[in-house]
Short mmCIF file of C-alpha atoms and ligand atoms in Angstrom, two decimals:
data_model
loop_
_atom_site.label_atom_id
_atom_site.label_comp_id
_atom_site.label_asym_id
_atom_site.label_seq_id
_atom_site.Cartn_x
_atom_site.Cartn_y
_atom_site.Cartn_z
CA LEU T 1 115.39 234.73 -60.46
CA ALA T 2 116.98 238.13 -60.93
CA LYS T 3 113.61 239.54 -61.82
CA SER T 4 111.86 238.08 -58.80
CA LEU T 5 114.52 239.49 -56.50
CA GLY T 6 113.80 242.87 -58.05
CA GLY T 7 115.31 246.04 -56.74
CA ASN T 8 117.09 244.40 -53.86
CA THR T 9 119.55 242.63 -56.12
CA VAL T 10 120.55 245.91 -57.65
CA ARG T 11 120.83 247.57 -54.28
CA PHE T 12 123.05 244.90 -52.85
CA PHE T 13 125.17 244.71 -55.94
CA ALA T 14 125.68 248.45 -55.57
CA ALA T 15 126.48 248.06 -51.90
CA ASP T 16 129.10 245.43 -52.70
CA MET T 17 130.84 247.85 -55.01
CA ALA T 18 130.88 250.65 -52.48
CA PRO T 19 134.03 251.36 -50.47
CA ARG T 20 134.31 249.43 -47.23
CA ALA T 21 133.68 252.45 -45.03
CA THR T 22 130.47 253.25 -46.89
CA GLN T 23 129.38 249.65 -46.63
CA ARG T 24 129.96 249.66 -42.90
CA ALA T 25 128.14 252.93 -42.47
CA GLN T 26 125.21 251.53 -44.41
CA MET T 27 125.08 248.37 -42.35
CA GLU T 28 125.37 250.35 -39.13
CA GLY T 29 122.37 252.39 -40.26
CA GLU T 30 120.51 249.17 -40.97
CA LEU T 31 121.38 247.87 -37.51
CA ARG T 32 120.06 251.08 -35.96
CA ASP T 33 116.81 250.75 -37.92
CA ALA T 34 116.56 247.09 -36.93
CA LEU T 35 116.79 248.10 -33.29
CA LYS T 36 114.02 250.68 -33.73
CA ARG T 37 111.83 248.25 -35.63
CA ARG T 38 112.62 245.30 -33.36
CA ASP T 39 113.82 243.24 -36.30
CA PHE T 40 115.72 240.96 -33.94
CA VAL T 41 114.56 237.57 -32.80
CA LEU T 42 115.89 235.01 -30.36
CA TYR T 43 116.42 231.39 -31.32
CA TYR T 44 116.67 228.75 -28.61
CA GLN T 45 118.91 225.69 -28.46
CA PRO T 46 118.15 223.00 -25.86
CA LEU T 47 120.58 222.21 -23.04
CA ILE T 48 120.54 218.57 -22.01
CA ASP T 49 121.42 217.19 -18.60
CA LEU T 50 123.42 214.04 -19.35
CA ARG T 51 122.74 212.19 -16.13
CA ARG T 52 118.98 212.63 -16.24
CA ASN T 53 118.83 212.69 -20.03
CA ALA T 54 116.47 215.65 -19.69
CA VAL T 55 116.17 219.08 -21.24
CA ILE T 56 117.04 221.48 -18.44
CA GLY T 57 117.04 224.71 -20.39
CA ALA T 58 117.97 226.57 -23.52
CA GLU T 59 120.56 229.02 -24.75
CA ALA T 60 119.05 232.14 -26.32
CA LEU T 61 120.88 233.03 -29.53
CA LEU T 62 120.43 236.31 -31.34
CA ARG T 63 119.22 236.49 -34.94
CA TRP T 64 118.66 239.52 -37.14
CA SER T 65 115.61 239.19 -39.26
CA HIS T 66 116.93 241.33 -42.11
CA PRO T 67 114.31 242.74 -44.49
CA GLN T 68 116.30 241.71 -47.60
CA ARG T 69 118.86 239.18 -46.52
CA GLY T 70 116.64 236.98 -44.35
CA VAL T 71 117.58 235.59 -40.94
CA LEU T 72 121.20 236.42 -40.10
CA ALA T 73 123.35 234.69 -37.46
CA PRO T 74 125.56 236.82 -35.18
CA GLY T 75 128.64 236.08 -37.28
CA ALA T 76 127.26 238.47 -39.90
CA PHE T 77 126.76 241.51 -37.65
CA LEU T 78 128.09 241.03 -34.11
CA GLY T 79 131.48 242.55 -34.91
CA LEU T 80 129.93 245.74 -36.23
CA ALA T 81 127.41 245.82 -33.40
CA GLU T 82 130.28 245.72 -30.93
CA GLU T 83 132.48 248.26 -32.72
CA SER T 84 129.61 250.71 -33.04
CA GLY T 85 128.46 250.19 -29.46
CA LEU T 86 125.01 249.17 -30.74
CA ILE T 87 125.51 245.84 -29.00
CA VAL T 88 124.65 247.57 -25.71
CA PRO T 89 121.00 248.33 -26.55
CA ILE T 90 120.74 245.17 -28.66
CA ASN T 91 121.95 242.95 -25.85
CA GLU T 92 119.67 244.77 -23.41
CA TRP T 93 116.79 243.76 -25.67
CA VAL T 94 118.13 240.18 -25.75
CA LEU T 95 118.14 240.00 -21.98
CA ARG T 96 114.62 241.42 -21.68
CA GLU T 97 113.22 239.21 -24.41
CA ALA T 98 114.86 236.04 -23.06
CA CYS T 99 113.47 236.67 -19.56
CA ARG T 100 110.05 237.55 -20.95
CA GLN T 101 110.01 234.30 -22.94
CA GLY T 102 111.33 232.31 -19.99
CA ALA T 103 108.61 233.71 -17.73
CA GLN T 104 105.98 232.96 -20.35
CA TRP T 105 107.10 229.33 -20.70
CA ARG T 106 107.07 229.04 -16.95
CA GLY T 107 103.54 230.39 -16.81
CA ALA T 108 102.56 227.83 -19.45
CA GLY T 109 103.89 225.02 -17.28
CA LEU T 110 106.99 224.25 -19.34
CA GLY T 111 110.14 223.40 -17.53
CA PRO T 112 111.54 224.59 -15.17
CA LEU T 113 113.85 225.82 -17.89
CA ARG T 114 117.10 227.60 -17.34
CA ILE T 115 117.67 230.31 -19.93
CA ALA T 116 121.23 231.15 -20.91
CA VAL T 117 121.97 234.61 -22.33
CA ASN T 118 125.24 235.70 -23.91
CA LEU T 119 126.61 239.01 -22.64
CA SER T 120 129.03 241.23 -24.50
CA PRO T 121 132.28 242.50 -22.94
CA ILE T 122 131.28 245.94 -24.24
CA GLN T 123 128.33 245.93 -21.84
CA PHE T 124 130.65 245.59 -18.88
CA ARG T 125 132.57 248.60 -20.08
CA ARG T 126 129.66 250.83 -20.98
CA GLN T 127 126.78 249.68 -18.86
CA GLN T 128 126.03 248.76 -15.29
CA VAL T 129 125.23 245.16 -16.15
CA GLY T 130 124.32 244.22 -12.60
CA GLU T 131 121.67 246.91 -12.35
CA LEU T 132 120.32 246.07 -15.77
CA VAL T 133 119.93 242.39 -14.87
CA ARG T 134 118.27 243.31 -11.57
CA ASP T 135 115.75 245.53 -13.41
CA VAL T 136 115.05 242.92 -16.07
CA LEU T 137 114.44 240.21 -13.46
CA GLU T 138 112.13 242.52 -11.56
CA ASP T 139 110.18 243.54 -14.66
CA SER T 140 109.84 240.02 -16.05
CA GLY T 141 109.31 238.10 -12.84
CA PHE T 142 111.72 235.46 -14.15
CA PRO T 143 113.41 233.58 -11.27
CA PRO T 144 117.08 234.62 -10.95
CA ASP T 145 118.25 231.06 -10.32
CA LEU T 146 116.98 230.10 -13.77
CA LEU T 147 118.95 232.83 -15.53
CA ASP T 148 122.46 231.95 -16.68
CA LEU T 149 124.76 234.61 -18.08
CA GLU T 150 127.45 233.49 -20.51
CA LEU T 151 130.64 235.50 -20.37
CA THR T 152 133.69 235.31 -22.56
CA GLU T 153 137.13 234.74 -21.18
CA GLY T 154 138.13 238.20 -22.40
CA ILE T 155 136.03 240.04 -19.86
CA LEU T 156 137.33 237.83 -17.07
CA ILE T 157 140.98 238.34 -17.98
CA ASP T 158 140.84 242.02 -18.79
CA TYR T 159 139.03 242.92 -15.60
CA ASP T 160 139.19 245.89 -13.30
CA GLU T 161 137.36 246.95 -10.17
CA THR T 162 134.15 247.70 -12.09
CA VAL T 163 134.02 244.23 -13.62
CA THR T 164 134.66 242.59 -10.25
CA GLU T 165 131.95 244.73 -8.68
CA GLN T 166 129.44 243.87 -11.43
CA MET T 167 130.26 240.20 -11.15
CA HIS T 168 129.60 240.14 -7.43
CA LEU T 169 126.39 242.11 -7.81
CA LEU T 170 125.25 239.57 -10.43
CA ARG T 171 126.09 236.72 -8.12
CA SER T 172 124.20 238.35 -5.25
CA LEU T 173 121.10 238.56 -7.45
CA GLY T 174 121.13 234.76 -7.64
CA VAL T 175 121.86 234.35 -11.34
CA SER T 176 124.54 231.91 -12.48
CA LEU T 177 127.63 232.75 -14.49
CA SER T 178 129.21 230.61 -17.21
CA VAL T 179 132.47 230.94 -19.09
CA ASP T 180 131.68 230.52 -22.80
CA ASP T 181 134.04 229.00 -25.39
CA PHE T 182 136.30 227.82 -22.60
CA GLY T 183 139.78 226.89 -23.72
CA THR T 184 139.99 229.08 -26.80
CA GLY T 185 140.71 232.50 -25.41
CA TYR T 186 143.50 232.68 -22.91
CA SER T 187 145.55 230.29 -20.91
CA SER T 188 145.24 232.15 -17.62
CA LEU T 189 143.40 230.12 -15.04
CA ASN T 190 143.64 232.79 -12.41
CA TYR T 191 140.26 234.29 -13.18
CA ILE T 192 138.52 231.01 -12.42
CA ARG T 193 139.71 231.47 -8.86
CA ASN T 194 138.83 235.14 -8.64
CA PHE T 195 135.26 235.15 -9.90
CA PRO T 196 132.10 233.52 -8.51
CA LEU T 197 131.48 231.24 -11.51
CA HIS T 198 129.09 228.28 -11.92
CA ARG T 199 129.94 226.69 -15.25
CA LEU T 200 132.54 226.14 -17.92
CA LYS T 201 131.36 225.67 -21.48
CA ILE T 202 133.87 223.65 -23.48
CA ASP T 203 134.30 225.21 -26.90
CA ARG T 204 132.96 223.14 -29.74
CA SER T 205 136.32 223.02 -31.52
CA PHE T 206 137.43 220.45 -28.91
CA VAL T 207 134.20 218.49 -29.14
CA LYS T 208 134.46 218.34 -32.92
CA ASP T 209 137.69 216.33 -32.85
CA LEU T 210 136.80 214.22 -29.83
CA ALA T 211 136.47 210.93 -31.71
CA ASN T 212 139.63 211.11 -33.80
CA ASP T 213 142.13 213.29 -31.93
CA PRO T 214 143.49 211.92 -28.64
CA ARG T 215 144.74 215.42 -27.80
CA ALA T 216 141.22 216.85 -28.06
CA LEU T 217 140.03 214.08 -25.75
CA ALA T 218 142.82 214.86 -23.28
CA ILE T 219 141.86 218.54 -23.25
CA VAL T 220 138.16 217.79 -22.78
CA ARG T 221 138.94 215.35 -19.96
CA THR T 222 141.18 217.93 -18.30
CA ILE T 223 138.56 220.69 -18.51
CA ILE T 224 135.93 218.38 -17.02
CA ASP T 225 138.25 217.38 -14.17
CA LEU T 226 139.32 220.97 -13.54
CA GLY T 227 135.70 222.12 -13.48
CA HIS T 228 134.62 219.40 -11.09
CA ILE T 229 137.55 219.91 -8.72
CA LEU T 230 136.59 223.59 -8.56
CA ASN T 231 132.93 222.74 -8.05
CA LEU T 232 131.86 224.01 -11.46
CA GLN T 233 129.47 222.33 -13.85
CA VAL T 234 130.88 221.50 -17.25
CA VAL T 235 128.86 221.91 -20.43
CA ALA T 236 129.97 220.77 -23.90
CA GLU T 237 128.75 222.66 -26.95
CA GLY T 238 128.66 221.58 -30.58
CA VAL T 239 127.71 217.94 -30.04
CA GLU T 240 126.77 216.62 -33.47
CA GLU T 241 127.33 212.87 -33.25
CA GLY T 242 126.32 210.03 -30.97
CA ALA T 243 129.96 209.02 -30.52
CA GLN T 244 130.83 212.48 -29.15
CA LEU T 245 127.87 212.27 -26.81
CA GLU T 246 128.91 208.87 -25.46
CA THR T 247 132.49 210.02 -24.91
CA LEU T 248 131.29 213.11 -23.05
CA ARG T 249 128.97 210.98 -20.95
CA ALA T 250 131.79 208.54 -20.11
CA GLU T 251 134.04 211.46 -19.15
CA GLY T 252 131.43 212.76 -16.71
CA CYS T 253 130.43 215.92 -18.58
CA ASP T 254 127.32 217.43 -16.94
CA GLU T 255 125.45 219.00 -19.83
CA VAL T 256 125.55 219.14 -23.61
CA GLN T 257 124.06 221.09 -26.47
CA GLY T 258 124.42 220.67 -30.20
CA TYR T 259 122.85 219.81 -33.52
CA TYR T 260 122.66 216.16 -32.39
CA PHE T 261 119.66 217.23 -30.32
CA SER T 262 118.55 220.37 -32.10
CA PRO T 263 119.93 223.48 -33.82
CA PRO T 264 118.84 226.82 -32.39
CA VAL T 265 115.18 227.31 -33.39
CA PRO T 266 112.48 229.98 -32.90
CA ALA T 267 110.69 229.95 -29.53
CA ASP T 268 107.50 228.29 -30.77
CA VAL T 269 109.45 225.54 -32.52
CA PHE T 270 111.46 224.94 -29.36
CA ALA T 271 108.30 224.64 -27.25
CA ARG T 272 106.77 222.16 -29.72
CA TRP T 273 109.99 220.15 -29.88
CA LEU T 274 110.04 219.96 -26.10
CA ALA T 275 106.39 218.91 -25.83
CA GLN T 276 106.89 216.23 -28.49
CA ARG T 277 110.03 214.91 -26.80
CA ASP T 278 108.27 214.77 -23.43
CA GLY T 279 105.32 213.01 -25.08
CA GLU T 280 107.57 210.38 -26.67
CA ARG T 281 109.34 209.81 -23.38
CA ALA T 282 106.04 209.40 -21.55
CA VAL T 283 104.94 206.80 -24.10
CA ALA T 284 108.31 205.04 -23.89
CA SER T 285 108.19 204.83 -20.10
CA ALA T 286 104.58 203.59 -20.14
CA ASP T 287 105.60 200.68 -22.39
P1 LIG W 1 128.14 230.68 -28.54
O1 LIG W 1 127.57 231.44 -27.40
O2 LIG W 1 129.33 229.85 -28.29
O3 LIG W 1 126.93 229.84 -29.11
C1 LIG W 1 127.05 228.59 -29.70
C2 LIG W 1 127.12 228.69 -31.20
O4 LIG W 1 127.37 227.39 -31.73
C3 LIG W 1 125.81 229.15 -31.84
O5 LIG W 1 126.13 229.89 -33.01
C4 LIG W 1 125.16 227.81 -32.22
O6 LIG W 1 124.24 227.94 -33.27
C5 LIG W 1 126.36 227.03 -32.64
N1 LIG W 1 126.14 225.59 -32.48
C6 LIG W 1 125.43 224.97 -31.54
N2 LIG W 1 125.47 223.63 -31.68
C7 LIG W 1 126.25 223.40 -32.77
C8 LIG W 1 126.67 222.20 -33.44
O7 LIG W 1 126.34 221.07 -33.08
N3 LIG W 1 127.48 222.36 -34.53
C9 LIG W 1 127.86 223.59 -34.97
N4 LIG W 1 128.64 223.65 -36.05
N5 LIG W 1 127.47 224.73 -34.37
C10 LIG W 1 126.68 224.63 -33.27
P2 LIG W 1 125.40 231.25 -33.35
O8 LIG W 1 123.97 231.20 -32.93
O9 LIG W 1 125.74 231.58 -34.76
O10 LIG W 1 126.12 232.28 -32.40
C11 LIG W 1 127.48 232.56 -32.55
C12 LIG W 1 128.00 233.36 -31.39
O11 LIG W 1 127.42 234.65 -31.36
C13 LIG W 1 127.65 232.77 -30.03
O12 LIG W 1 128.53 231.70 -29.73
C14 LIG W 1 127.84 233.97 -29.13
O13 LIG W 1 129.20 234.16 -28.83
C15 LIG W 1 127.38 235.09 -30.03
N6 LIG W 1 126.00 235.48 -29.67
C16 LIG W 1 124.85 234.85 -29.94
N7 LIG W 1 123.80 235.50 -29.42
C17 LIG W 1 124.31 236.57 -28.75
C18 LIG W 1 123.74 237.64 -27.97
O14 LIG W 1 122.52 237.71 -27.75
N8 LIG W 1 124.61 238.54 -27.45
C19 LIG W 1 125.95 238.47 -27.65
N9 LIG W 1 126.74 239.44 -27.11
N10 LIG W 1 126.52 237.49 -28.36
C20 LIG W 1 125.71 236.55 -28.91
MG1 LIG W 2 127.05 231.06 -25.58
MG1 LIG W 3 129.99 228.92 -26.68
MG1 LIG W 4 131.43 228.74 -29.28
#
């Protein structure tokens, strides 16, 4: 095995031994190269409408196709990307690529599919996000009402005039805005009032314990009620088991995503999965 891995093993062993700062500098260099070489790829995870039991879209999730280490999830590089500011051009690519893919699927007759894109708080500080989104929509021809931007609670709490301005520009473009990982960040509910939001995404930590922790159930129920009273859709992430799905359905949750349906997969795999699912459903309803 060592032999087949060749020089890379040696290189990474050496990197592991290097001081932290050197390691970070090396990885930052690799991230920069990845950006130049377009070594990033988007995976897509289906979003399911619970009432219609239909796929209504997908969340685009960033992967780094690393030349030695294989496909890396954001957990392995997002922190560094944010600290170095590289997340700004990377996330700009994400937005462009997601809208390009969305427009292509549309042209191919798939959907209509809503595409959800995660934004970084750093973008709001260093970039005119509203203008970027407007340009990307224009260039791609992707319909604004099918683009959903996922924001973290952090950006909504720690806001200033610029953030508020960007948020209203985004809303005026016709895109929708979701709060990601809802319930994990801060307890302030004030921002829900102050921003033109469409959706709350319940963090998967609550969904995970749904079946065996009455407190998790109480929190999920409360988030769903809060969302609905405020006219927001509620999405649950991290659904892995049928029991969780049934509880969420009974509680009136609007949409779900999770391994129960599909993990995030490359675009072509997603399209095949969708076609196969539609095919099976057509056969089932013809019976
Ligand atoms: P997120 O936006 O909350 O995305 C959901 C994460 O949960 C994804 O992890 C997904 O793979 C994972 N997940 C989905 N269903 C299940 C399930 O049933 N069980 C379990 N255990 N996990 C599930 P992933 O792809 O590793 O992404 C992690 C985080 O990285 C995302 O969390 C998001 O905050 C961030 N991220 C992903 N793509 C981007 C991007 O393009 N830009 C920015 N700024 N952040 C991104
Ligand atoms: Mg997300
Ligand atoms: Mg989330
Ligand atoms: Mg999450």
